[in-house]
PDB file of C-alpha atoms in Angstrom:
ATOM      1  CA  MET A  25      -0.071   0.004  -0.034  1.00  0.00           C
ATOM      2  CA  ASN A  26       2.865   2.224   0.855  1.00  0.00           C
ATOM      3  CA  ASP A  27       4.631   1.634  -2.153  1.00  0.00           C
ATOM      4  CA  LEU A  28       1.675   2.243  -4.322  1.00  0.00           C
ATOM      5  CA  ARG A  29       1.012   5.772  -2.600  1.00  0.00           C
ATOM      6  CA  VAL A  30       4.827   6.715  -3.454  1.00  0.00           C
ATOM      7  CA  MET A  31       4.414   5.337  -6.991  1.00  0.00           C
ATOM      8  CA  LEU A  32       1.351   7.493  -7.719  1.00  0.00           C
ATOM      9  CA  ALA A  33       3.033  10.451  -5.891  1.00  0.00           C
ATOM     10  CA  LYS A  34       5.998  10.040  -8.172  1.00  0.00           C
ATOM     11  CA  ILE A  35       3.824   9.831 -11.344  1.00  0.00           C
ATOM     12  CA  PHE A  36       1.776  12.949 -10.460  1.00  0.00           C
ATOM     13  CA  VAL A  37       5.126  14.766  -9.800  1.00  0.00           C
ATOM     14  CA  ARG A  38       6.341  13.877 -13.245  1.00  0.00           C
ATOM     15  CA  VAL A  39       2.775  14.388 -15.273  1.00  0.00           C
ATOM     16  CA  TRP A  40       1.675  17.795 -12.914  1.00  0.00           C
ATOM     17  CA  PRO A  41       3.825  20.164 -15.255  1.00  0.00           C
ATOM     18  CA  TRP A  42       2.285  18.775 -18.546  1.00  0.00           C
ATOM     19  CA  ILE A  43      -1.195  19.085 -17.018  1.00  0.00           C
ATOM     20  CA  LYS A  44      -0.269  22.767 -15.974  1.00  0.00           C
ATOM     21  CA  ARG A  45       1.044  23.439 -19.488  1.00  0.00           C
ATOM     22  CA  VAL A  46      -1.957  22.148 -21.084  1.00  0.00           C
ATOM     23  CA  LEU A  47      -4.300  23.763 -19.054  1.00  0.00           C
ATOM     24  CA  THR A  48      -2.335  27.216 -19.616  1.00  0.00           C
ATOM     25  CA  ILE A  49      -2.592  26.466 -23.476  1.00  0.00           C
ATOM     26  CA  VAL A  50      -6.072  25.781 -23.440  1.00  0.00           C
ATOM     27  CA  THR A  51      -6.970  28.699 -21.446  1.00  0.00           C
ATOM     28  CA  THR A  52      -5.239  30.992 -23.485  1.00  0.00           C
ATOM     29  CA  ILE A  53      -7.179  29.340 -26.714  1.00  0.00           C
ATOM     30  CA  LEU A  54     -10.440  29.895 -25.043  1.00  0.00           C
ATOM     31  CA  GLN A  55      -9.881  33.529 -24.006  1.00  0.00           C
ATOM     32  CA  LEU A  56      -8.540  34.591 -27.299  1.00  0.00           C
ATOM     33  CA  GLY A  57     -11.597  32.861 -29.104  1.00  0.00           C
ATOM     34  CA  TYR A  58     -13.910  34.329 -26.430  1.00  0.00           C
ATOM     35  CA  ILE A  59     -12.496  38.043 -27.321  1.00  0.00           C
ATOM     36  CA  LEU A  60     -12.734  36.925 -31.235  1.00  0.00           C
ATOM     37  CA  ASN A  61     -16.338  35.732 -30.609  1.00  0.00           C
ATOM     38  CA  ARG A  62     -15.439  32.023 -31.380  1.00  0.00           C
ATOM     39  CA  SER A  63     -15.981  30.683 -28.136  1.00  0.00           C
ATOM     40  CA  THR A  64     -18.717  30.773 -25.714  1.00  0.00           C
ATOM     41  CA  VAL A  65     -16.426  30.247 -22.580  1.00  0.00           C
ATOM     42  CA  HIS A  66     -13.422  31.670 -21.438  1.00  0.00           C
ATOM     43  CA  SER A  67     -11.772  28.938 -19.152  1.00  0.00           C
ATOM     44  CA  PRO A  68     -11.704  25.393 -19.419  1.00  0.00           C
ATOM     45  CA  PHE A  69     -13.325  24.961 -16.107  1.00  0.00           C
ATOM     46  CA  LEU A  70     -16.345  26.630 -17.355  1.00  0.00           C
ATOM     47  CA  LEU A  71     -16.386  24.374 -20.515  1.00  0.00           C
ATOM     48  CA  LEU A  72     -16.159  21.553 -18.284  1.00  0.00           C
ATOM     49  CA  ALA A  73     -19.014  22.490 -16.001  1.00  0.00           C
ATOM     50  CA  GLY A  74     -21.366  22.931 -19.301  1.00  0.00           C
ATOM     51  CA  VAL A  75     -21.467  26.784 -18.558  1.00  0.00           C
ATOM     52  CA  ARG A  76     -22.192  28.938 -21.883  1.00  0.00           C
ATOM     53  CA  LEU A  77     -21.831  32.672 -21.521  1.00  0.00           C
ATOM     54  CA  GLU A  78     -23.881  35.152 -23.828  1.00  0.00           C
ATOM     55  CA  LYS A  79     -23.442  38.728 -24.345  1.00  0.00           C
ATOM     56  CA  LEU A  80     -26.366  41.080 -24.131  1.00  0.00           C
ATOM     57  CA  THR A  81     -28.306  41.994 -27.076  1.00  0.00           C
ATOM     58  CA  GLN A  82     -30.015  45.413 -27.554  1.00  0.00           C
ATOM     59  CA  HIS A  83     -33.372  44.048 -26.286  1.00  0.00           C
ATOM     60  CA  ASP A  84     -31.603  43.013 -23.111  1.00  0.00           C
ATOM     61  CA  MET A  85     -30.512  46.220 -22.553  1.00  0.00           C
ATOM     62  CA  GLU A  86     -33.757  47.584 -23.131  1.00  0.00           C
ATOM     63  CA  SER A  87     -35.217  45.320 -20.806  1.00  0.00           C
ATOM     64  CA  PHE A  88     -33.155  46.237 -17.935  1.00  0.00           C
ATOM     65  CA  ASP A  89     -33.826  50.129 -18.497  1.00  0.00           C
ATOM     66  CA  LYS A  90     -37.563  49.246 -18.291  1.00  0.00           C
ATOM     67  CA  ILE A  91     -38.958  50.027 -14.823  1.00  0.00           C
ATOM     68  CA  PRO A  92     -40.945  47.307 -13.101  1.00  0.00           C
ATOM     69  CA  MET A  93     -44.961  47.586 -13.209  1.00  0.00           C
ATOM     70  CA  HIS A  94     -45.124  47.452  -9.304  1.00  0.00           C
ATOM     71  CA  LEU A  95     -42.970  50.925  -9.418  1.00  0.00           C
ATOM     72  CA  HIS A  96     -44.916  52.296 -12.049  1.00  0.00           C
ATOM     73  CA  THR A  97     -47.819  53.310  -9.635  1.00  0.00           C
ATOM     74  CA  SER A  98     -47.162  55.785  -7.018  1.00  0.00           C
ATOM     75  CA  GLY A  99     -48.703  55.917  -3.545  1.00  0.00           C
ATOM     76  CA  LEU A 100     -48.510  54.093   0.165  1.00  0.00           C
ATOM     77  CA  LEU A 101     -48.089  50.501  -1.938  1.00  0.00           C
ATOM     78  CA  ASN A 102     -45.414  51.756  -4.155  1.00  0.00           C
ATOM     79  CA  ARG A 103     -43.615  52.935  -1.188  1.00  0.00           C
ATOM     80  CA  LEU A 104     -44.354  50.027   1.043  1.00  0.00           C
ATOM     81  CA  TRP A 105     -42.758  47.979  -1.658  1.00  0.00           C
ATOM     82  CA  ARG A 106     -39.854  49.968  -2.170  1.00  0.00           C
ATOM     83  CA  LEU A 107     -39.125  49.885   1.673  1.00  0.00           C
ATOM     84  CA  LEU A 108     -39.704  46.071   1.639  1.00  0.00           C
ATOM     85  CA  VAL A 109     -37.140  45.589  -0.740  1.00  0.00           C
ATOM     86  CA  ALA A 110     -34.731  47.849   0.530  1.00  0.00           C
ATOM     87  CA  PHE A 111     -34.957  46.796   4.370  1.00  0.00           C
ATOM     88  CA  PRO A 112     -32.653  43.534   3.577  1.00  0.00           C
ATOM     89  CA  GLY A 113     -29.756  45.728   2.050  1.00  0.00           C
ATOM     90  CA  VAL A 114     -30.173  48.304   4.869  1.00  0.00           C
ATOM     91  CA  PHE A 115     -30.444  46.126   7.717  1.00  0.00           C
ATOM     92  CA  SER A 116     -27.222  44.228   6.362  1.00  0.00           C
ATOM     93  CA  ARG A 117     -25.292  47.325   6.396  1.00  0.00           C
ATOM     94  CA  LEU A 118     -26.539  48.490   9.880  1.00  0.00           C
ATOM     95  CA  PHE A 119     -25.508  45.266  11.016  1.00  0.00           C
ATOM     96  CA  GLY A 120     -22.063  45.249   9.724  1.00  0.00           C
ATOM     97  CA  TYR A 121     -21.481  48.684  11.044  1.00  0.00           C
ATOM     98  CA  GLY A 122     -22.768  47.651  14.470  1.00  0.00           C
ATOM     99  CA  LEU A 123     -20.282  44.745  14.573  1.00  0.00           C
ATOM    100  CA  PHE A 124     -17.725  46.911  13.614  1.00  0.00           C
ATOM    101  CA  PHE A 125     -18.526  49.360  16.342  1.00  0.00           C
ATOM    102  CA  VAL A 126     -18.816  46.733  18.822  1.00  0.00           C
ATOM    103  CA  GLN A 127     -15.433  45.234  17.945  1.00  0.00           C
ATOM    104  CA  PHE A 128     -13.598  48.442  18.043  1.00  0.00           C
ATOM    105  CA  ILE A 129     -14.961  49.228  21.323  1.00  0.00           C
ATOM    106  CA  ASP A 130     -13.928  45.920  22.540  1.00  0.00           C
ATOM    107  CA  PHE A 131     -10.152  46.598  21.055  1.00  0.00           C
ATOM    108  CA  VAL A 132      -9.964  50.021  22.612  1.00  0.00           C
ATOM    109  CA  TYR A 133     -10.838  48.785  25.879  1.00  0.00           C
ATOM    110  CA  ASN A 134      -8.757  45.826  26.063  1.00  0.00           C
ATOM    111  CA  SER A 135      -5.586  47.557  24.640  1.00  0.00           C
ATOM    112  CA  ASP A 136      -3.202  49.659  26.205  1.00  0.00           C
ATOM    113  CA  LEU A 137      -4.954  52.570  24.555  1.00  0.00           C
ATOM    114  CA  GLY A 138      -7.719  51.753  26.500  1.00  0.00           C
ATOM    115  CA  SER A 139      -6.126  51.696  29.976  1.00  0.00           C
ATOM    116  CA  GLN A 140      -4.516  54.718  28.990  1.00  0.00           C
ATOM    117  CA  LEU A 141      -8.137  56.389  28.253  1.00  0.00           C
ATOM    118  CA  SER A 142      -9.472  55.224  31.392  1.00  0.00           C
ATOM    119  CA  ARG A 143      -6.938  56.311  33.601  1.00  0.00           C
ATOM    120  CA  LYS A 144      -7.872  59.601  35.340  1.00  0.00           C
ATOM    121  CA  HIS A 145      -5.748  62.360  33.840  1.00  0.00           C
ATOM    122  CA  THR A 146      -3.057  63.214  35.887  1.00  0.00           C
ATOM    123  CA  TYR A 147      -1.357  66.453  34.956  1.00  0.00           C
ATOM    124  CA  ALA A 148       2.180  66.150  36.010  1.00  0.00           C
ATOM    125  CA  GLN A 149       3.376  69.335  37.933  1.00  0.00           C
ATOM    126  CA  ILE A 150       5.533  71.525  35.872  1.00  0.00           C
ATOM    127  CA  PRO A 151       9.233  71.225  37.202  1.00  0.00           C
ATOM    128  CA  PRO A 152      10.900  74.505  38.075  1.00  0.00           C
ATOM    129  CA  ALA A 153      13.327  75.813  35.596  1.00  0.00           C
ATOM    130  CA  PRO A 154      16.879  74.759  36.458  1.00  0.00           C
ATOM    131  CA  HIS A 155      18.767  77.351  38.335  1.00  0.00           C
ATOM    132  CA  LYS A 156      21.210  79.116  36.352  1.00  0.00           C
ATOM    133  CA  LEU A 157      24.795  78.086  37.927  1.00  0.00           C
ATOM    134  CA  LEU A 158      26.676  81.162  39.066  1.00  0.00           C
ATOM    135  CA  THR A 159      30.281  80.917  37.832  1.00  0.00           C
ATOM    136  CA  GLU A 160      32.942  80.966  40.588  1.00  0.00           C
ATOM    137  CA  SER A 161      34.432  84.307  38.912  1.00  0.00           C
ATOM    138  CA  SER A 162      31.223  86.385  39.190  1.00  0.00           C
ATOM    139  CA  VAL A 163      30.809  85.285  42.842  1.00  0.00           C
ATOM    140  CA  GLN A 164      34.433  86.516  43.643  1.00  0.00           C
ATOM    141  CA  LEU A 165      33.794  89.553  42.270  1.00  0.00           C
ATOM    142  CA  LEU A 166      30.966  90.006  44.628  1.00  0.00           C
ATOM    143  CA  GLU A 167      31.645  91.989  47.734  1.00  0.00           C
ATOM    144  CA  THR A 168      32.383  89.506  50.765  1.00  0.00           C
ATOM    145  CA  ASN A 169      29.064  90.000  52.558  1.00  0.00           C
ATOM    146  CA  LYS A 170      26.660  89.436  49.882  1.00  0.00           C
ATOM    147  CA  CYS A 171      25.214  86.406  49.202  1.00  0.00           C
ATOM    148  CA  PRO A 172      25.864  85.003  45.718  1.00  0.00           C
ATOM    149  CA  LEU A 173      22.176  84.054  45.032  1.00  0.00           C
ATOM    150  CA  CYS A 174      20.122  87.088  46.207  1.00  0.00           C
ATOM    151  CA  LEU A 175      22.832  89.365  45.519  1.00  0.00           C
ATOM    152  CA  GLN A 176      22.035  91.331  48.822  1.00  0.00           C
ATOM    153  CA  ARG A 177      23.426  91.459  51.866  1.00  0.00           C
ATOM    154  CA  ARG A 178      23.463  88.064  53.792  1.00  0.00           C
ATOM    155  CA  LYS A 179      21.191  87.305  56.423  1.00  0.00           C
ATOM    156  CA  ASN A 180      21.789  84.349  59.038  1.00  0.00           C
ATOM    157  CA  ASP A 181      25.135  83.543  57.195  1.00  0.00           C
ATOM    158  CA  THR A 182      25.468  79.840  56.145  1.00  0.00           C
ATOM    159  CA  ALA A 183      28.227  78.052  54.605  1.00  0.00           C
ATOM    160  CA  LEU A 184      27.319  75.204  52.110  1.00  0.00           C
ATOM    161  CA  SER A 185      30.426  72.415  53.298  1.00  0.00           C
ATOM    162  CA  VAL A 186      30.616  70.991  49.960  1.00  0.00           C
ATOM    163  CA  SER A 187      31.458  73.707  48.248  1.00  0.00           C
ATOM    164  CA  GLY A 188      32.482  76.423  51.187  1.00  0.00           C
ATOM    165  CA  TYR A 189      30.278  79.296  49.733  1.00  0.00           C
ATOM    166  CA  VAL A 190      28.348  81.241  51.903  1.00  0.00           C
ATOM    167  CA  PHE A 191      24.707  82.293  51.598  1.00  0.00           C
ATOM    168  CA  CYS A 192      21.892  83.338  53.045  1.00  0.00           C
ATOM    169  CA  TYR A 193      20.231  80.834  55.106  1.00  0.00           C
ATOM    170  CA  SER A 194      16.796  81.249  53.713  1.00  0.00           C
ATOM    171  CA  CYS A 195      18.317  81.249  49.804  1.00  0.00           C
ATOM    172  CA  ILE A 196      20.397  78.312  50.348  1.00  0.00           C
ATOM    173  CA  ASP A 197      17.612  76.259  51.997  1.00  0.00           C
ATOM    174  CA  SER A 198      15.073  77.152  49.273  1.00  0.00           C
ATOM    175  CA  HIS A 199      17.645  76.362  46.699  1.00  0.00           C
ATOM    176  CA  LEU A 200      18.784  73.020  48.045  1.00  0.00           C
ATOM    177  CA  LYS A 201      15.354  71.960  48.448  1.00  0.00           C
ATOM    178  CA  SER A 202      14.416  72.472  44.754  1.00  0.00           C
ATOM    179  CA  PHE A 203      17.961  71.671  43.003  1.00  0.00           C
ATOM    180  CA  LYS A 204      19.727  69.710  45.475  1.00  0.00           C
ATOM    181  CA  THR A 205      23.196  71.076  44.085  1.00  0.00           C
ATOM    182  CA  CYS A 206      25.550  74.139  45.109  1.00  0.00           C
ATOM    183  CA  PRO A 207      24.157  76.878  43.066  1.00  0.00           C
ATOM    184  CA  VAL A 208      27.939  77.991  42.157  1.00  0.00           C
ATOM    185  CA  THR A 209      29.683  75.028  41.437  1.00  0.00           C
ATOM    186  CA  GLY A 210      26.682  72.530  40.856  1.00  0.00           C
ATOM    187  CA  VAL A 211      28.168  69.483  43.441  1.00  0.00           C
ATOM    188  CA  PRO A 212      25.340  67.651  44.816  1.00  0.00           C
ATOM    189  CA  ALA A 213      24.241  68.788  47.963  1.00  0.00           C
ATOM    190  CA  SER A 214      21.338  68.712  50.524  1.00  0.00           C
ATOM    191  CA  THR A 215      20.210  70.967  53.644  1.00  0.00           C
ATOM    192  CA  ASN A 216      22.265  68.330  55.952  1.00  0.00           C
ATOM    193  CA  GLU A 217      25.543  70.086  54.326  1.00  0.00           C
ATOM    194  CA  LEU A 218      24.594  73.540  55.587  1.00  0.00           C
ATOM    195  CA  ILE A 219      26.736  75.127  58.563  1.00  0.00           C
ATOM    196  CA  ARG A 220      25.144  77.950  60.319  1.00  0.00           C
ATOM    197  CA  LEU A 221      27.737  80.897  60.724  1.00  0.00           C
ATOM    198  CA  TYR A 222      27.510  82.792  63.851  1.00  0.00           C
ATOM    199  CA  ILE A 223      29.115  86.010  63.340  1.00  0.00           C
ATOM    200  CA  GLN A 224      29.443  88.760  65.733  1.00  0.00           C
TER     201      GLN A 224
END
């Protein structure tokens, strides 16, 4: 049984290219004949099925243009008939649109987009603008009793231990809470590095 299958498969593999070529040639001949009005079919499969194609005559075209008798009359029956005829098409379209809408809603709620849309809108706080670092040369030009941040006479002198610069306590405290760096050198710092100076 197995040998028979193998033998039939080998025969099919050898014969199939010839069958395909013959089908292509017959199809080409039938198509040319159909174009030149010498054949009633353009495909060998239609020929095998017994189908015969005919071209429309002038009489056929005129009969298509005629309005059916039930549409000649006007009134309620005419309108009901038109509604009855149109209903299946309208219903199938509306049904298709409804299915599409349901699938779209399902897609939105089951995707990442849906999870993003369903979250509450939380607006991130706008971060404060980064402090423009003072250059050491500009700080050295200041008078010794002025704060490099507010450029006023220092109040409650406070030194930042990571850089050694002295500021007003309120200025450097708020700066470190916002930016966590020394305003002059840019070295990371925190309020733990502040040293209050008691000058008399």
